[in-house]
PDB file of C-alpha atoms in Angstrom:
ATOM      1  CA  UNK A   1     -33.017   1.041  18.142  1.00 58.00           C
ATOM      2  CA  UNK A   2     -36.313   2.812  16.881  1.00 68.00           C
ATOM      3  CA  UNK A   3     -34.700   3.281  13.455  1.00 66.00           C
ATOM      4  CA  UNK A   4     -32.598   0.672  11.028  1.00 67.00           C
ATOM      5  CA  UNK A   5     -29.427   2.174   9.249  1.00 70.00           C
ATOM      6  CA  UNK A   6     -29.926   0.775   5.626  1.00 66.00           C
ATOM      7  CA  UNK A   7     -26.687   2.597   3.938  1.00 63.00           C
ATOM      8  CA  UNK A   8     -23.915   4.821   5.075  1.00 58.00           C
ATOM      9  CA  UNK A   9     -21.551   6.723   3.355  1.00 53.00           C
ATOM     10  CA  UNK A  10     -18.274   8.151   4.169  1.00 53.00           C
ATOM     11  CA  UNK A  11     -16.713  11.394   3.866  1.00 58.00           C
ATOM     12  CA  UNK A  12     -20.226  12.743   4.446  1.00 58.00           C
ATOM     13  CA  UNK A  13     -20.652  16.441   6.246  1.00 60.00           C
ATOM     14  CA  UNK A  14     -23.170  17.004   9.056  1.00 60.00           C
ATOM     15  CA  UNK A  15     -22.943  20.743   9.546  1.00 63.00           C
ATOM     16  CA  UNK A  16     -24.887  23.519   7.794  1.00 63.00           C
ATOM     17  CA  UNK A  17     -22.547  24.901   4.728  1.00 60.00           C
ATOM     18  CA  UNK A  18     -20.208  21.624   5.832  1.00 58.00           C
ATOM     19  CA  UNK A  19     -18.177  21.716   3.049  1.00 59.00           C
ATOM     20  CA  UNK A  20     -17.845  25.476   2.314  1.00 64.00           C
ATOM     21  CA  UNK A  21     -15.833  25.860   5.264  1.00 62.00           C
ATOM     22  CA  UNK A  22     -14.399  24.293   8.606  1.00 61.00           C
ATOM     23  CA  UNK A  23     -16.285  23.540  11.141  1.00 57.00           C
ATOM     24  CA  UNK A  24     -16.018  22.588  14.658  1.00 63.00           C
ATOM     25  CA  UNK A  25     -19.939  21.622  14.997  1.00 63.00           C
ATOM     26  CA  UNK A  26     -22.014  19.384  13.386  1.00 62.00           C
ATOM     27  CA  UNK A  27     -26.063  18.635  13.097  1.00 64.00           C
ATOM     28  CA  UNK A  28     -25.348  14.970  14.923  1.00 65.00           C
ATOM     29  CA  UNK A  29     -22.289  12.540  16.071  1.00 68.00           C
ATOM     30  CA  UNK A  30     -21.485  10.489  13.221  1.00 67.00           C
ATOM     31  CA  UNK A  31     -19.022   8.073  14.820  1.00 74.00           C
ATOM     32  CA  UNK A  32     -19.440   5.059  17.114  1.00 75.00           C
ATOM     33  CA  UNK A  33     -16.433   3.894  19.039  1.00 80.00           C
ATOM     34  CA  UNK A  34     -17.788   0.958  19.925  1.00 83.00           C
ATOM     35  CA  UNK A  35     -17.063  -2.756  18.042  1.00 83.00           C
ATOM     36  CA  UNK A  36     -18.650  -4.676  15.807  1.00 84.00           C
ATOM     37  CA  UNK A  37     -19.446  -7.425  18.283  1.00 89.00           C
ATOM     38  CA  UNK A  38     -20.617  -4.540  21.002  1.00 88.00           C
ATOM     39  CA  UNK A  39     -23.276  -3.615  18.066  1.00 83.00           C
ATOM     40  CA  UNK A  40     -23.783  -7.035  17.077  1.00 86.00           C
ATOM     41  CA  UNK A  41     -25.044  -8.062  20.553  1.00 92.00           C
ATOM     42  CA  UNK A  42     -26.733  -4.750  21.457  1.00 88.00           C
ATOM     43  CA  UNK A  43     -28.963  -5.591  18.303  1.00 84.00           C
ATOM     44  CA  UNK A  44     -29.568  -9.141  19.355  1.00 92.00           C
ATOM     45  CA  UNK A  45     -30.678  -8.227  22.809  1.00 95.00           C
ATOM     46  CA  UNK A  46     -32.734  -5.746  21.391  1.00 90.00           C
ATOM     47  CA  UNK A  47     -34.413  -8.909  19.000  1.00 90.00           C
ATOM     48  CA  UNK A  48     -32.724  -7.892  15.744  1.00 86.00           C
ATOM     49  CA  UNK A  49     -30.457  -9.602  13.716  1.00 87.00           C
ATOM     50  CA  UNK A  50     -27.294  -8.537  12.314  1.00 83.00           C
ATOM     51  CA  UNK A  51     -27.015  -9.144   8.596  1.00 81.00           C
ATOM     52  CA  UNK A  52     -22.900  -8.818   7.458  1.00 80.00           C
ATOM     53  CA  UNK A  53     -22.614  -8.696   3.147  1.00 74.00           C
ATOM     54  CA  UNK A  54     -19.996  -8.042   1.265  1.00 70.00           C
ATOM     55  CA  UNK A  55     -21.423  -6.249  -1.638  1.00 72.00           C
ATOM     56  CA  UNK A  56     -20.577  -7.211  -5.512  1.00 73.00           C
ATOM     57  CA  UNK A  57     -21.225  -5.521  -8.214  1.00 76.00           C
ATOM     58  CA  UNK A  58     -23.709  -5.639 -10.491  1.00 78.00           C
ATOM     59  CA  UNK A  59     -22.870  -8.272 -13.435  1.00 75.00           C
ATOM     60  CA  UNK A  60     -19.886  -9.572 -11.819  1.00 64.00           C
ATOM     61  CA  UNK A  61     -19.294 -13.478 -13.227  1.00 64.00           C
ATOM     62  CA  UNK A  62     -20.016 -16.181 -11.171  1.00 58.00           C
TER      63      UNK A  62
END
């Protein structure tokens, strides 16, 4: 794991001109079949730690 994912985004287009036409090929794979407990023990054999949040928005009332 030489690089830490930070965001992602959905709906997102990989291929050159993506979204001015279909395409069968894209730049990279953007899917991982595997679970969150498979990634959540890859990273901690690897010495990372998983870090789960549920995002709120800004100002929300405590």
């Amino acid at each position: 794991l030489p690089l830490g994912v930070t965001r992602m985004s959905a709906g997102v287009s990989t291929a050159v001109g993506g979204h001015a036409k279909p395409a069968k090929t894209g730049q990279f794979e953007i899917s991982d079949p595997r679970s969150v407990a498979e990634i959540e023990a890859m990273l901690r054999s690897r010495g990372y730690q998983a870090v789960f949040k549920d995002w709120e928005p800004i100002g929300a009332s405590a």
